[in-house]
């Protein structure tokens, strides 16, 4: 996005304050016009609280000379507002990439997740609210369009076998997730290989790579690296891990088999013992 990419909530708030003051309204007067408490407006203007779609729409009604700017900016910045600051620069790399390589330990990459699977993953974060889950869910699903846009990138996913066996959400959600995964495999620009649950070079954690950047996530935060030596080292690790993976056709067969096992008629085939032993 253009203006306000570093902190869209603050930029949005600045524009609200500028428009309000240009109209000569106090917070209370503006609040009466759009049906919001002055305290809420103040927090939005100060960038301490992200706007909602309704608030943006009410601003457009209050300031028709802005020609719908508030709703347009809100829609454009939704991914940024719902995304942790340390992840935003990676999204820019991800959007510009020609080739993307991803290894994810334990769970599936966000670019491969269904809505039910992603919601279950996001919900387990300590202290997260339902509003935060919904916002982050929308942002995560929006990122997935890079796989199917008119000029899609080439994506190579190494999937942890344990992620196919770990129950995220419900057995029905897992069956839907693996059916979706089997569909993504068939995209001409996507390669998915399953890495078996053995000792391998990916046990230290997941990472993602483009030609010019790398992203590594921890339990605390994530970090984007642009150092050529670090990128080269992770590329070597990715290739080493890829050599341990099943072939594409073998991976698809495994994914389809696990999909059937997760369905209600076959869920008993996926046991907690298997999951624990594979993690």
Short mmCIF file of C-alpha atoms in Angstrom, two decimals:
data_model
loop_
_atom_site.label_atom_id
_atom_site.label_comp_id
_atom_site.label_asym_id
_atom_site.label_seq_id
_atom_site.Cartn_x
_atom_site.Cartn_y
_atom_site.Cartn_z
CA UNK A 1 0.00 0.00 0.00
CA UNK A 2 1.09 3.62 -0.34
CA UNK A 3 0.70 6.24 2.41
CA UNK A 4 0.53 4.97 5.97
CA UNK A 5 2.02 1.53 5.32
CA UNK A 6 4.19 1.65 8.43
CA UNK A 7 1.26 2.43 10.78
CA UNK A 8 -2.08 2.54 8.92
CA UNK A 9 -4.18 2.95 12.08
CA UNK A 10 -2.28 6.08 13.06
CA UNK A 11 -2.38 7.47 9.52
CA UNK A 12 -6.13 6.84 9.32
CA UNK A 13 -6.60 8.65 12.63
CA UNK A 14 -4.56 11.61 11.46
CA UNK A 15 -6.79 11.94 8.40
CA UNK A 16 -9.92 11.82 10.56
CA UNK A 17 -8.58 14.54 12.84
CA UNK A 18 -7.57 16.70 9.87
CA UNK A 19 -11.00 16.39 8.26
CA UNK A 20 -12.82 17.02 11.56
CA UNK A 21 -10.82 20.15 12.36
CA UNK A 22 -11.23 21.45 8.80
CA UNK A 23 -14.99 21.14 9.31
CA UNK A 24 -14.69 23.05 12.60
CA UNK A 25 -16.19 20.28 14.73
CA UNK A 26 -15.28 19.29 18.26
CA UNK A 27 -15.01 15.61 19.14
CA UNK A 28 -18.47 15.79 20.71
CA UNK A 29 -20.01 17.47 17.65
CA UNK A 30 -18.41 14.96 15.32
CA UNK A 31 -19.56 12.12 17.56
CA UNK A 32 -23.15 13.31 17.37
CA UNK A 33 -23.00 13.32 13.59
CA UNK A 34 -21.64 9.78 13.20
CA UNK A 35 -23.04 8.14 16.34
CA UNK A 36 -19.75 7.51 18.15
CA UNK A 37 -18.57 8.39 21.64
CA UNK A 38 -15.97 11.22 21.68
CA UNK A 39 -13.59 9.01 23.64
CA UNK A 40 -13.72 6.33 20.94
CA UNK A 41 -13.08 8.92 18.24
CA UNK A 42 -10.15 10.33 20.20
CA UNK A 43 -8.51 6.90 20.50
CA UNK A 44 -8.94 6.31 16.76
CA UNK A 45 -7.53 9.76 15.94
CA UNK A 46 -4.51 9.05 18.13
CA UNK A 47 -3.92 5.68 16.47
CA UNK A 48 -4.50 3.85 19.74
CA UNK A 49 -7.50 1.98 18.37
CA UNK A 50 -7.90 0.70 14.80
CA UNK A 51 -11.02 1.84 12.94
CA UNK A 52 -13.85 -0.47 11.98
CA UNK A 53 -15.50 -0.73 8.59
CA UNK A 54 -18.59 1.02 9.98
CA UNK A 55 -16.53 3.90 11.37
CA UNK A 56 -14.83 4.37 7.98
CA UNK A 57 -18.21 4.36 6.25
CA UNK A 58 -19.60 6.97 8.67
CA UNK A 59 -16.56 9.17 8.03
CA UNK A 60 -17.25 8.98 4.30
CA UNK A 61 -20.81 10.17 4.96
CA UNK A 62 -19.56 13.00 7.20
CA UNK A 63 -16.88 14.10 4.71
CA UNK A 64 -18.31 13.56 1.21
CA UNK A 65 -15.58 15.76 -0.30
CA UNK A 66 -13.06 12.99 0.49
CA UNK A 67 -14.87 10.85 -2.12
CA UNK A 68 -14.93 7.61 -0.13
CA UNK A 69 -11.27 7.79 0.93
CA UNK A 70 -11.87 6.41 4.44
CA UNK A 71 -13.57 3.19 3.32
CA UNK A 72 -11.05 2.74 0.53
CA UNK A 73 -8.09 3.16 2.84
CA UNK A 74 -9.67 0.90 5.46
CA UNK A 75 -10.14 -1.90 2.90
CA UNK A 76 -6.59 -1.50 1.61
CA UNK A 77 -5.03 -1.39 5.06
CA UNK A 78 -7.10 -4.13 6.71
CA UNK A 79 -4.31 -6.68 6.32
CA UNK A 80 -1.83 -4.29 7.91
CA UNK A 81 -4.10 -3.27 10.78
CA UNK A 82 -4.78 -6.91 11.67
CA UNK A 83 -1.15 -7.96 11.26
CA UNK A 84 1.62 -7.73 13.90
CA UNK A 85 4.10 -4.92 13.09
CA UNK A 86 7.02 -7.33 12.80
CA UNK A 87 5.21 -9.31 10.09
CA UNK A 88 4.22 -6.41 7.84
CA UNK A 89 7.52 -6.03 6.02
CA UNK A 90 7.45 -9.75 5.20
CA UNK A 91 4.04 -9.40 3.56
CA UNK A 92 5.55 -6.81 1.22
CA UNK A 93 8.32 -9.26 0.29
CA UNK A 94 5.74 -12.01 -0.12
CA UNK A 95 3.60 -9.90 -2.44
CA UNK A 96 6.58 -8.97 -4.66
CA UNK A 97 8.17 -12.43 -4.78
CA UNK A 98 8.53 -14.43 -7.97
CA UNK A 99 9.45 -17.59 -6.05
CA UNK A 100 8.45 -18.46 -2.49
CA UNK A 101 9.77 -21.37 -0.42
CA UNK A 102 8.14 -22.23 2.92
CA UNK A 103 8.82 -24.82 5.59
CA UNK A 104 6.44 -24.85 8.55
CA UNK A 105 6.99 -27.08 11.58
CA UNK A 106 3.98 -28.69 13.24
CA UNK A 107 1.18 -26.83 11.45
CA UNK A 108 0.33 -25.83 7.90
CA UNK A 109 1.47 -22.54 6.41
CA UNK A 110 -1.04 -19.70 6.64
CA UNK A 111 -1.09 -19.58 2.84
CA UNK A 112 -2.52 -23.12 2.80
CA UNK A 113 -5.04 -22.86 5.63
CA UNK A 114 -8.82 -23.08 5.30
CA UNK A 115 -10.99 -20.68 7.25
CA UNK A 116 -11.89 -23.29 9.91
CA UNK A 117 -8.29 -24.41 10.37
CA UNK A 118 -6.95 -20.84 10.53
CA UNK A 119 -9.62 -19.79 13.04
CA UNK A 120 -8.73 -22.72 15.29
CA UNK A 121 -5.03 -21.80 15.14
CA UNK A 122 -5.68 -18.12 15.88
CA UNK A 123 -8.09 -18.84 18.73
CA UNK A 124 -5.51 -20.65 20.87
CA UNK A 125 -3.35 -17.52 21.27
CA UNK A 126 -3.48 -16.43 24.94
CA UNK A 127 -5.69 -13.42 25.60
CA UNK A 128 -6.92 -13.02 22.02
CA UNK A 129 -10.41 -11.56 21.55
CA UNK A 130 -13.02 -12.66 19.03
CA UNK A 131 -12.67 -9.33 17.19
CA UNK A 132 -8.92 -9.86 16.91
CA UNK A 133 -9.40 -13.41 15.66
CA UNK A 134 -11.84 -12.22 12.99
CA UNK A 135 -9.54 -9.42 11.84
CA UNK A 136 -6.47 -11.65 11.70
CA UNK A 137 -8.45 -14.38 9.96
CA UNK A 138 -9.53 -11.99 7.22
CA UNK A 139 -5.97 -10.78 6.78
CA UNK A 140 -4.60 -14.32 6.57
CA UNK A 141 -7.13 -15.45 3.98
CA UNK A 142 -6.54 -12.30 1.92
CA UNK A 143 -2.83 -13.15 1.65
CA UNK A 144 -3.66 -16.43 -0.07
CA UNK A 145 -4.63 -14.67 -3.30
CA UNK A 146 -0.95 -14.56 -4.28
CA UNK A 147 -1.31 -18.24 -5.24
CA UNK A 148 -4.19 -17.67 -7.67
CA UNK A 149 -3.82 -14.10 -8.92
CA UNK A 150 -3.36 -13.33 -12.63
CA UNK A 151 0.43 -13.36 -12.26
CA UNK A 152 0.88 -15.98 -9.50
CA UNK A 153 4.23 -16.60 -7.95
CA UNK A 154 5.88 -20.00 -7.92
CA UNK A 155 5.41 -21.51 -4.45
CA UNK A 156 7.18 -24.50 -2.94
CA UNK A 157 5.79 -25.77 0.38
CA UNK A 158 7.45 -28.38 2.57
CA UNK A 159 4.71 -29.69 4.87
CA UNK A 160 5.41 -31.42 8.16
CA UNK A 161 3.81 -34.88 8.27
CA UNK A 162 2.86 -34.17 11.88
CA UNK A 163 0.64 -31.32 10.65
CA UNK A 164 -1.46 -33.83 8.72
CA UNK A 165 -2.06 -35.85 11.88
CA UNK A 166 -2.53 -33.05 14.42
CA UNK A 167 -6.19 -32.31 15.11
CA UNK A 168 -6.71 -28.57 14.68
CA UNK A 169 -10.32 -27.55 15.34
CA UNK A 170 -12.22 -30.78 14.72
CA UNK A 171 -11.98 -33.95 12.62
CA UNK A 172 -14.40 -32.36 10.14
CA UNK A 173 -12.23 -29.26 9.93
CA UNK A 174 -9.17 -31.44 9.33
CA UNK A 175 -10.92 -33.38 6.57
CA UNK A 176 -11.85 -30.09 4.91
CA UNK A 177 -8.34 -28.76 5.36
CA UNK A 178 -6.68 -31.76 3.75
CA UNK A 179 -9.20 -31.75 0.89
CA UNK A 180 -8.26 -28.11 0.32
CA UNK A 181 -4.58 -29.01 0.46
CA UNK A 182 -5.10 -31.69 -2.17
CA UNK A 183 -6.72 -29.07 -4.37
CA UNK A 184 -3.89 -26.55 -3.93
CA UNK A 185 -1.37 -29.24 -4.93
CA UNK A 186 -2.95 -29.29 -8.36
CA UNK A 187 -2.29 -25.61 -9.06
CA UNK A 188 0.36 -25.42 -11.80
CA UNK A 189 2.46 -22.90 -9.84
CA UNK A 190 2.43 -24.78 -6.51
CA UNK A 191 4.53 -27.71 -5.32
CA UNK A 192 3.78 -29.42 -2.01
CA UNK A 193 6.00 -32.11 -0.52
CA UNK A 194 5.44 -33.79 2.83
CA UNK A 195 8.44 -34.18 5.11
CA UNK A 196 8.24 -37.42 7.14
CA UNK A 197 8.29 -37.41 10.92
CA UNK A 198 11.95 -38.25 11.35
CA UNK A 199 15.03 -36.35 12.52
CA UNK A 200 15.82 -33.73 9.88
CA UNK A 201 17.22 -30.26 9.25
CA UNK A 202 13.90 -28.52 9.91
CA UNK A 203 13.42 -29.41 13.56
CA UNK A 204 14.72 -26.04 14.79
CA UNK A 205 11.69 -24.23 13.37
CA UNK A 206 9.92 -22.96 10.30
CA UNK A 207 11.00 -20.27 7.86
CA UNK A 208 10.04 -18.72 4.54
CA UNK A 209 12.26 -17.52 1.69
CA UNK A 210 12.10 -15.27 -1.33
CA UNK A 211 15.10 -14.43 -3.51
CA UNK A 212 15.79 -11.30 -1.46
CA UNK A 213 14.47 -11.96 2.02
CA UNK A 214 13.88 -14.59 4.67
CA UNK A 215 11.35 -14.75 7.49
CA UNK A 216 11.87 -16.68 10.73
CA UNK A 217 9.28 -16.82 13.50
CA UNK A 218 9.62 -17.59 17.20
CA UNK A 219 7.17 -17.80 20.09
CA UNK A 220 7.81 -14.12 20.81
CA UNK A 221 7.84 -12.51 17.37
CA UNK A 222 9.12 -12.91 13.85
CA UNK A 223 12.10 -11.39 12.09
CA UNK A 224 12.78 -10.52 8.48
CA UNK A 225 16.34 -10.91 7.20
CA UNK A 226 17.73 -9.37 4.02
CA UNK A 227 21.32 -10.45 4.57
CA UNK A 228 22.53 -12.52 1.60
CA UNK A 229 24.52 -14.91 3.80
CA UNK A 230 21.54 -15.70 6.01
CA UNK A 231 19.29 -16.23 2.99
CA UNK A 232 21.86 -18.55 1.41
CA UNK A 233 22.17 -20.55 4.61
CA UNK A 234 18.41 -21.02 4.90
CA UNK A 235 18.18 -21.94 1.23
CA UNK A 236 20.72 -24.69 1.83
CA UNK A 237 18.67 -25.88 4.82
CA UNK A 238 15.52 -25.85 2.68
CA UNK A 239 17.19 -27.93 -0.05
CA UNK A 240 18.54 -30.37 2.54
CA UNK A 241 15.07 -30.73 4.01
CA UNK A 242 13.53 -31.13 0.57
CA UNK A 243 15.83 -34.10 -0.05
CA UNK A 244 14.22 -35.81 2.95
CA UNK A 245 10.68 -35.17 1.68
CA UNK A 246 8.37 -37.52 -0.16
CA UNK A 247 8.02 -36.96 -3.88
CA UNK A 248 5.12 -34.81 -5.04
CA UNK A 249 2.99 -37.77 -6.15
CA UNK A 250 3.72 -39.63 -2.91
CA UNK A 251 2.83 -36.52 -0.91
CA UNK A 252 -0.50 -36.15 -2.69
CA UNK A 253 -1.33 -39.80 -2.02
CA UNK A 254 -0.56 -39.34 1.67
CA UNK A 255 -2.61 -36.15 1.88
CA UNK A 256 -5.61 -37.82 0.23
CA UNK A 257 -5.32 -40.87 2.50
CA UNK A 258 -5.15 -38.71 5.62
CA UNK A 259 -8.15 -36.73 4.35
CA UNK A 260 -10.19 -39.93 4.26
CA UNK A 261 -8.99 -40.94 7.72
CA UNK A 262 -10.09 -37.60 9.16
CA UNK A 263 -13.62 -37.99 7.84
CA UNK A 264 -16.16 -39.19 10.46
CA UNK A 265 -16.08 -42.75 9.11
CA UNK A 266 -12.33 -43.00 9.41
CA UNK A 267 -11.34 -40.59 12.18
CA UNK A 268 -10.51 -43.44 14.55
CA UNK A 269 -7.50 -44.20 12.34
CA UNK A 270 -5.90 -40.94 13.48
CA UNK A 271 -5.03 -41.39 17.14
CA UNK A 272 -3.63 -39.10 19.74
CA UNK A 273 -0.74 -41.50 20.15
CA UNK A 274 0.18 -41.10 16.51
CA UNK A 275 -0.04 -37.34 16.80
CA UNK A 276 2.14 -37.24 19.90
CA UNK A 277 4.71 -39.52 18.35
CA UNK A 278 4.88 -37.40 15.23
CA UNK A 279 5.21 -34.00 16.89
#
